[in-house]
Short mmCIF file of C-alpha atoms and ligand atoms in Angstrom, two decimals:
data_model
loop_
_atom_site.label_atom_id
_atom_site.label_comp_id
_atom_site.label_asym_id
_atom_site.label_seq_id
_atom_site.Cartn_x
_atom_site.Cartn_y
_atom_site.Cartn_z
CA UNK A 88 0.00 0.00 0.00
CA UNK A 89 0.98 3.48 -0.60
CA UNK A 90 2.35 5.56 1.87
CA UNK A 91 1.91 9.08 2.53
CA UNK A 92 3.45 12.44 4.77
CA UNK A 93 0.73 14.37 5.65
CA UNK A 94 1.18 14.77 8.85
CA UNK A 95 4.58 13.67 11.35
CA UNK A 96 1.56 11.63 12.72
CA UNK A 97 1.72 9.48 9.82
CA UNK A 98 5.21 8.13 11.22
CA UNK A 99 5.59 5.82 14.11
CA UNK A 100 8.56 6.24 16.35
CA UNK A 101 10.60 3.98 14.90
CA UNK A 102 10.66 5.03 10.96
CA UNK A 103 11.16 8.84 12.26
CA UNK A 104 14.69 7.44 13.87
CA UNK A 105 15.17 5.34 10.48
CA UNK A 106 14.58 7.89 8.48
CA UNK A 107 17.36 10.42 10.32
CA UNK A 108 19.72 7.85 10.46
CA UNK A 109 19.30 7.03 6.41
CA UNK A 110 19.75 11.07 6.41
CA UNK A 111 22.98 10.81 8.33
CA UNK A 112 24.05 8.03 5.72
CA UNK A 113 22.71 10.06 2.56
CA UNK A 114 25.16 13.13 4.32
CA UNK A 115 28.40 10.86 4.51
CA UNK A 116 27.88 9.53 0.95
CA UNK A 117 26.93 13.02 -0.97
CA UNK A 118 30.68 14.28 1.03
CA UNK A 119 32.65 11.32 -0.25
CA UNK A 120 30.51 11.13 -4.15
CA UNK A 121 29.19 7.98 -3.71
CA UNK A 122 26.47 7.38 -6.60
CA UNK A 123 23.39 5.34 -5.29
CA UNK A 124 20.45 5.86 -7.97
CA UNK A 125 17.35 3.98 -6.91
CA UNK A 126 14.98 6.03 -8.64
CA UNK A 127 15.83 5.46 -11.65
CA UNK A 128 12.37 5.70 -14.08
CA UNK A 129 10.26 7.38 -11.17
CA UNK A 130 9.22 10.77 -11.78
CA UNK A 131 8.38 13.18 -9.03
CA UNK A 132 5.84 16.05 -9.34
CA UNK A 133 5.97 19.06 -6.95
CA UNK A 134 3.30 20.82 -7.21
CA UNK A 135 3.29 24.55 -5.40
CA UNK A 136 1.20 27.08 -4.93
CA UNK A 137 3.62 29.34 -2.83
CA UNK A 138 6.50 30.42 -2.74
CA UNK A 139 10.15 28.32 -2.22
CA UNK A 140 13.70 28.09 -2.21
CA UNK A 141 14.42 25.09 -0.06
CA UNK A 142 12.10 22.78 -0.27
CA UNK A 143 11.42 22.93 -3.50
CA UNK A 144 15.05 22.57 -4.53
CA UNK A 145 15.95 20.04 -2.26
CA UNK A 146 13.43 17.48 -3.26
CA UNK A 147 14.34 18.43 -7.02
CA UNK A 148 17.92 17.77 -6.28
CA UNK A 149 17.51 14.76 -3.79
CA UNK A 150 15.09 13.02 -7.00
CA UNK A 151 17.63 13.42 -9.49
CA UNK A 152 20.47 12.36 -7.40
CA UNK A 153 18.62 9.31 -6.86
CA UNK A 154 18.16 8.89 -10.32
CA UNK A 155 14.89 9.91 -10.90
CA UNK A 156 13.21 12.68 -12.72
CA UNK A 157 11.52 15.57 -11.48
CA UNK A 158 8.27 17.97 -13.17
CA UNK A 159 7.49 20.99 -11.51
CA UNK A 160 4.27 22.35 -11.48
CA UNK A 161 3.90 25.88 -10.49
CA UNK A 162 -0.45 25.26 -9.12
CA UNK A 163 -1.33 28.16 -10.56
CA UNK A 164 -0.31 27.24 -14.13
CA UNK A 165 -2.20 23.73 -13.81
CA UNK A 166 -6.10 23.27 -14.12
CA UNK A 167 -6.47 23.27 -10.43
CA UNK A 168 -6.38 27.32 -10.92
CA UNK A 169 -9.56 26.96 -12.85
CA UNK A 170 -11.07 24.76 -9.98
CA UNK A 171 -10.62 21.28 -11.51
CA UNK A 172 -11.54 18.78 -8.42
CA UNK A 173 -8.63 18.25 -5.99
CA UNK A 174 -9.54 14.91 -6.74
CA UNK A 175 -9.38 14.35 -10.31
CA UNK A 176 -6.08 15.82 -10.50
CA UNK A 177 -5.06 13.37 -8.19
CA UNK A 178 -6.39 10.21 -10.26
CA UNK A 179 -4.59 12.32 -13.65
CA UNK A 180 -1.63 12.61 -12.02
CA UNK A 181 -1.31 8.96 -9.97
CA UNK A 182 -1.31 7.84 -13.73
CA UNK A 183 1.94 9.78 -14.43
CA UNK A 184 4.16 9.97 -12.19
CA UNK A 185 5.65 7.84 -8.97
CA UNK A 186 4.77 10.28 -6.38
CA UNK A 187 3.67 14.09 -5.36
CA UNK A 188 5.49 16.77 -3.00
CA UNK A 189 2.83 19.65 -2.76
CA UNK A 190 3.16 23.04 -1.13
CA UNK A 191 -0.71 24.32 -0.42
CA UNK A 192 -2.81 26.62 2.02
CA UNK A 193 -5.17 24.46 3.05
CA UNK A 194 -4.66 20.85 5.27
CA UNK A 195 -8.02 19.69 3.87
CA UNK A 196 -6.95 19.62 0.02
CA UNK A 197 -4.19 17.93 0.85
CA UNK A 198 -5.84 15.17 2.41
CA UNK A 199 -7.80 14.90 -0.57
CA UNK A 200 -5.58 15.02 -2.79
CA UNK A 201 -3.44 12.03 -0.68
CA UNK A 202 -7.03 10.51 -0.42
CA UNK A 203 -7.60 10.48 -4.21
CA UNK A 204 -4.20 9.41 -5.16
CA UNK A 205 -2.81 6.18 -5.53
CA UNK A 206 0.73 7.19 -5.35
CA UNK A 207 2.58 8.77 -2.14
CA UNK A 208 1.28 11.88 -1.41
CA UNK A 209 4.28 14.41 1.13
CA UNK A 210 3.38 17.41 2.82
CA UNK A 211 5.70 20.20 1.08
CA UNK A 212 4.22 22.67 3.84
CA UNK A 213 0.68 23.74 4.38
CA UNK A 214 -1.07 26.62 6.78
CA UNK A 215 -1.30 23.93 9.76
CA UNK A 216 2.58 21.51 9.06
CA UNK A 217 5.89 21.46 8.18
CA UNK A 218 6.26 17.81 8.80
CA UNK A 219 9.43 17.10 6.37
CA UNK A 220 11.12 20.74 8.12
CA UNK A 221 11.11 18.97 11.09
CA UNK A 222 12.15 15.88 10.03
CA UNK A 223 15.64 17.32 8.85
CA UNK A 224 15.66 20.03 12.07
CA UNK A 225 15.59 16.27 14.55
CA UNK A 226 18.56 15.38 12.04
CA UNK A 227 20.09 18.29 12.79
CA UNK A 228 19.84 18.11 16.71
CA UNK A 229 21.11 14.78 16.26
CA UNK A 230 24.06 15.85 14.67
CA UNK A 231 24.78 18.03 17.11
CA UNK A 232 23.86 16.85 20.49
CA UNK A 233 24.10 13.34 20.01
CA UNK A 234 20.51 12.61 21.48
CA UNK A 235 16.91 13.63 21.10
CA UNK A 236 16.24 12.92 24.63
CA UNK A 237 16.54 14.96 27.62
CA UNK A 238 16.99 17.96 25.51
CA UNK A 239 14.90 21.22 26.35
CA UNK A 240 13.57 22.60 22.85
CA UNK A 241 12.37 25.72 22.64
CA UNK A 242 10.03 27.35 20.15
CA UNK A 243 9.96 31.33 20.22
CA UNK A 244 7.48 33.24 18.15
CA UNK A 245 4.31 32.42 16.03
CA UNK A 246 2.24 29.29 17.28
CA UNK A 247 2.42 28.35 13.27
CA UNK A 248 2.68 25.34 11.29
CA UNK A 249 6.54 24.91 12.03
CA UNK A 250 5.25 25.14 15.80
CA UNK A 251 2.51 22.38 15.40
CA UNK A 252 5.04 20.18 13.39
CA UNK A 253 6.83 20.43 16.52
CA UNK A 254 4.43 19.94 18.85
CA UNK A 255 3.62 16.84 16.99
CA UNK A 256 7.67 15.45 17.19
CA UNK A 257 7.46 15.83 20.88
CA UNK A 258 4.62 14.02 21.44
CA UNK A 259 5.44 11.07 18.94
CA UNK A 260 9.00 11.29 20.29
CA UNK A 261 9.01 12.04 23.58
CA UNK A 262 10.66 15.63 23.48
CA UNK A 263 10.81 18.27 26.23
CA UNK A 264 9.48 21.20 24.27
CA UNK A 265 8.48 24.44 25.37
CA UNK A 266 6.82 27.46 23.39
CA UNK A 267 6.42 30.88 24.23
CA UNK A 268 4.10 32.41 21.77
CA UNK A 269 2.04 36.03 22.22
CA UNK A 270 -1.50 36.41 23.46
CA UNK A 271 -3.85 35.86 20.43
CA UNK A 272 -1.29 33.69 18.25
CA UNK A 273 -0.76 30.38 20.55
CA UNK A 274 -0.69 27.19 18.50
CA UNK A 275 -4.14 25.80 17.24
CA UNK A 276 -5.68 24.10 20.51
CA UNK A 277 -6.60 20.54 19.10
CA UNK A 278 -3.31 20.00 17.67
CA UNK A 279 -1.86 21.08 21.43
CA UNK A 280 -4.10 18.85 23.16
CA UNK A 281 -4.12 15.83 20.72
CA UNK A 282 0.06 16.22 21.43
CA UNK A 283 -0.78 16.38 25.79
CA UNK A 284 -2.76 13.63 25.22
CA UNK A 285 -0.54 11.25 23.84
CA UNK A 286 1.42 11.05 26.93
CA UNK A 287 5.21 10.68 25.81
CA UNK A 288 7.58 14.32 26.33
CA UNK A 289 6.42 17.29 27.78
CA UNK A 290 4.71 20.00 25.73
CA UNK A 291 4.47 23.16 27.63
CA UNK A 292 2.30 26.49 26.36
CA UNK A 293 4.07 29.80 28.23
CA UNK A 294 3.86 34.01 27.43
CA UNK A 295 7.09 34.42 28.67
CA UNK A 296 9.97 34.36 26.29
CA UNK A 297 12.81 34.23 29.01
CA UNK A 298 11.44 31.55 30.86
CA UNK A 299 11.06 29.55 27.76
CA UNK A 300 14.56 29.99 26.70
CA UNK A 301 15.97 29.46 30.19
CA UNK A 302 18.99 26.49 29.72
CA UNK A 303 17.65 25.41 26.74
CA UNK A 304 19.79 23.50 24.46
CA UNK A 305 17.52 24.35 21.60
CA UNK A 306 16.24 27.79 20.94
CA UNK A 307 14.11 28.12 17.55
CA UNK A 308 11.90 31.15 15.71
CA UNK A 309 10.22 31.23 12.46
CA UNK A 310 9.27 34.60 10.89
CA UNK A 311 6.38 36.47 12.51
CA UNK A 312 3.87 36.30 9.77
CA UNK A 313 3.90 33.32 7.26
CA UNK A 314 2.96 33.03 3.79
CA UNK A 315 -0.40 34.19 3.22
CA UNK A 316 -0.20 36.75 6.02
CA UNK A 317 1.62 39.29 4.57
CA UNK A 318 -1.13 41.73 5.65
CA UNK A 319 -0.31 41.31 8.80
CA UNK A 320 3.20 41.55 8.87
CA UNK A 321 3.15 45.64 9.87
CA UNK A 322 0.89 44.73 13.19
CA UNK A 323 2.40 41.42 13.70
CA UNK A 324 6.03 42.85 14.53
CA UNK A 325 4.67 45.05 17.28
CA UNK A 326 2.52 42.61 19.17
CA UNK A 327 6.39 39.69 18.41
CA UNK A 328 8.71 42.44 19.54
CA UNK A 329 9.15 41.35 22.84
CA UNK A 330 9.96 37.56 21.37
CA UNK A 331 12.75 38.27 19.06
CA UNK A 332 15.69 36.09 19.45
CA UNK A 333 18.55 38.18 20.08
CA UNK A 334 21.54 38.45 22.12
CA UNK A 335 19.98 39.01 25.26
CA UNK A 336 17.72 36.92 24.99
CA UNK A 337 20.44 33.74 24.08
CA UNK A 338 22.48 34.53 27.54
CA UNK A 339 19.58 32.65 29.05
CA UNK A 340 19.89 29.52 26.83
CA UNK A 341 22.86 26.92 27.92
CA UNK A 342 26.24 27.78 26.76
CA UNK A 343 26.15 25.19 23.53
CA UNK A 344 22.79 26.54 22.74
CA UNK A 345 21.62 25.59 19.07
CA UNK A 346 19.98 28.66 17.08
CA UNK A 347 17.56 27.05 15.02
CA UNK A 348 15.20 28.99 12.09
CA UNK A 349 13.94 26.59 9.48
CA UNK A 350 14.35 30.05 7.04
CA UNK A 351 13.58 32.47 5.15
CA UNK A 352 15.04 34.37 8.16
CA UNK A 353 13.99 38.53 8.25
CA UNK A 354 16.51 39.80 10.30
CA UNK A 355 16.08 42.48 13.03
CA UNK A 356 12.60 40.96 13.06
CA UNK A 357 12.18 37.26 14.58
CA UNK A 358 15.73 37.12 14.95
CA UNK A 359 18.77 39.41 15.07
CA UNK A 360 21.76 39.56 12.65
CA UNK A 361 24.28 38.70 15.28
CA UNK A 362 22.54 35.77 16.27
CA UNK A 363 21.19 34.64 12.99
CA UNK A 364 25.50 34.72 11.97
CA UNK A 365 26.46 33.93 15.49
CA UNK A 366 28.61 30.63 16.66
CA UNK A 367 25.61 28.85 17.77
CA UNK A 368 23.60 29.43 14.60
CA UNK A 369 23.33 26.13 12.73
CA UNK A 370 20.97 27.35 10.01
CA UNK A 371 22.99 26.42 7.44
CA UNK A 372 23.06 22.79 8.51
CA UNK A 373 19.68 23.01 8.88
CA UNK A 374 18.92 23.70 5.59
CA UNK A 375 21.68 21.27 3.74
CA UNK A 376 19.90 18.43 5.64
CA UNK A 377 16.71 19.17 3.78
CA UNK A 378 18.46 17.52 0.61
CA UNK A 379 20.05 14.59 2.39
CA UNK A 380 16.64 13.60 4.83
CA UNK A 381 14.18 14.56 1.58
CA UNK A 382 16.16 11.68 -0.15
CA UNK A 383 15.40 9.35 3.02
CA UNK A 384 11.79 10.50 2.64
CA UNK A 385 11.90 9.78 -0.90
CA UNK A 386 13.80 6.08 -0.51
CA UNK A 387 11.42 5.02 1.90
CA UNK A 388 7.99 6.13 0.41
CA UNK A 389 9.19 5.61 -3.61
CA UNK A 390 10.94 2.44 -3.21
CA UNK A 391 10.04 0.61 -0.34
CA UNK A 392 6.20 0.86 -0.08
CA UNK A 393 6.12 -0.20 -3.75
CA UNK A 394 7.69 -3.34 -2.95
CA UNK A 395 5.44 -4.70 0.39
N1 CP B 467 12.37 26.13 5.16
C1 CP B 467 11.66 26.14 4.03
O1 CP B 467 10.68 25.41 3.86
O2 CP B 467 12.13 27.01 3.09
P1 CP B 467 11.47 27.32 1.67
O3 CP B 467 10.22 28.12 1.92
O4 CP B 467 12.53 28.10 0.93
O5 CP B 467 11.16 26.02 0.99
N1 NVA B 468 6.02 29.58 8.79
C1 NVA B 468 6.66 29.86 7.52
C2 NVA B 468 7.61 28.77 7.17
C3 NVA B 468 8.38 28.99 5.89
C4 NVA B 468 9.27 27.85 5.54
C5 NVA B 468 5.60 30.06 6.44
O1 NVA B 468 4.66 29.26 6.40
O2 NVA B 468 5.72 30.99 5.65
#
């Protein structure tokens, strides 16, 4: 059966830690040029209807390095602009090609679209996740620290959909995470609460920015007003102010703090400069490991699932 990434909630325990530690493997062999090309005669379609620099390359890149092909399909140049059902794209294009990354507002036409589909379906980013972000951010940590476990995480900023991705990793992996979001722009309830009620890690919901940050080992912000909510952005960096991650703000963190932003960074907004550049900054770690753990994603769901 075909297997999809909707949601991190799609992946048990288990295949989260397989798939980081295929990432690791992907990382040693793109350093020393070893050619591994799986793929060969699959063709991926990424399909998005915002913007991207990362993900979008990434998954092109990890396809063809696997020895696959790749179509991109900017959504607004496809019949889907002139409101051809979710679903009959999906039965067009599960005739095509070998699987689908998509990039879309809405969690609902996503599922539909994975629904309708009879190849994998992964999560490219919506409004509500960021599952495959994550995915390479826990690869990251890894690197790092060495361990998941034990580790205090904290999310600073917008309760978005690189916050509920989160909130969904610490519940399905037992993470100490703790987010300090504004009044008015907490992370949607029912994803919070499905997470607390899982029982595994400790989720925690504060105001204050300090408190969250105090000896963490992982500090991380995402800009202040995602894609979509551009409006916003002018009142939105009033109300964050008091949660940008700067220098002050750090001191409180453990000495081998991790800066973590899953970019586009604004600086002098969500983050400062200084930081963003700093020693403890891994972002650009972060972001290579989108190519090595989007090949993991694309091993496991393109090759594997076909053959059970
Ligand atoms: N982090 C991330 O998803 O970046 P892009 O928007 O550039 O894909
Ligand atoms: N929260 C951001 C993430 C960008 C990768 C957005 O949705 O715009």
């Amino acid at each position: 059966m075909k297997k999809d990434v909707l949601t991190l909630w799609d992946l048990e325990p288990e295949e989260i830690m397989q798939l980081i530690e295929r990432a690791m493997v992907f990382d040693k062999n793109n350093t020393s040029g070893v050619l591994y090309r799986p793929l060969e005669g699959k063709t991926l379609g990424i399909i998005f209807e915002k913007p991207s620099t990362r993900t979008r390359v990434s998954f092109e890149v990890a396809m063809i390095q696997l020895g696959g092909g790749v179509t991109f399909l900017s959504a607004k140049e496809t019949q889907m602009i002139r409101n051809e059902p979710i679903a009959d794209t999906a039965r067009v294009l599960s005739r095509y090609l070998d699987g689908i990354v998509i990039r879309t507002y809405s969690q609902e036409l996503l599922e539909e679209l994975a629904l309708n589909a009879s190849i994998p379906v992964i999560n490219g980013l919506t409004d509500t996740y960021h599952p495959c972000q994550i995915l390479s951010d826990l690869q990251t940590i890894l690197e790092k620290k060495g361990t998941l476990t034990g580790l205090k995480i904290a999310w600073v900023g917008d309760g978005n959909n690189v916050a509920h991705s989160w909130i969904n990793a610490a519940a399905i992996l037992g993470l100490h995470l703790v987010l300090a979001t504004p009044e008015g722009y907490e992370p949607n309830q029912d994803i919070l609460q499905k997470a607390i009620d899982h029982g595994k890690g400790t989720i925690s919901l504060l105001s204050d920015p300090f408190e969250a940050v105090e000896d963490a080992d992982v500090v991380y912000t995402d800009v202040w007003a995602s894609m979509g909510q551009e409006s916003e952005h002018e009142a939105r960096k009033k109300i964050f102010q008091p949660y940008q991650v700067n220098g002050n703000l750090v001191t409180k963190a453990k000495e081998d703090v991790l800066i973590m932003h899953c970019l586009p960074a604004h600086r002098e907004e969500e983050i400062t400069n200084e930081v963003l550049e700093g020693p403890r900054s891994v972002v650009w770690d972060q972001a290579e490991n989108k190519l090595h753990m989007h090949k993991a994603i694309l091993e496991r769901l393109m090759i594997e699932q076909s053959d059970e």
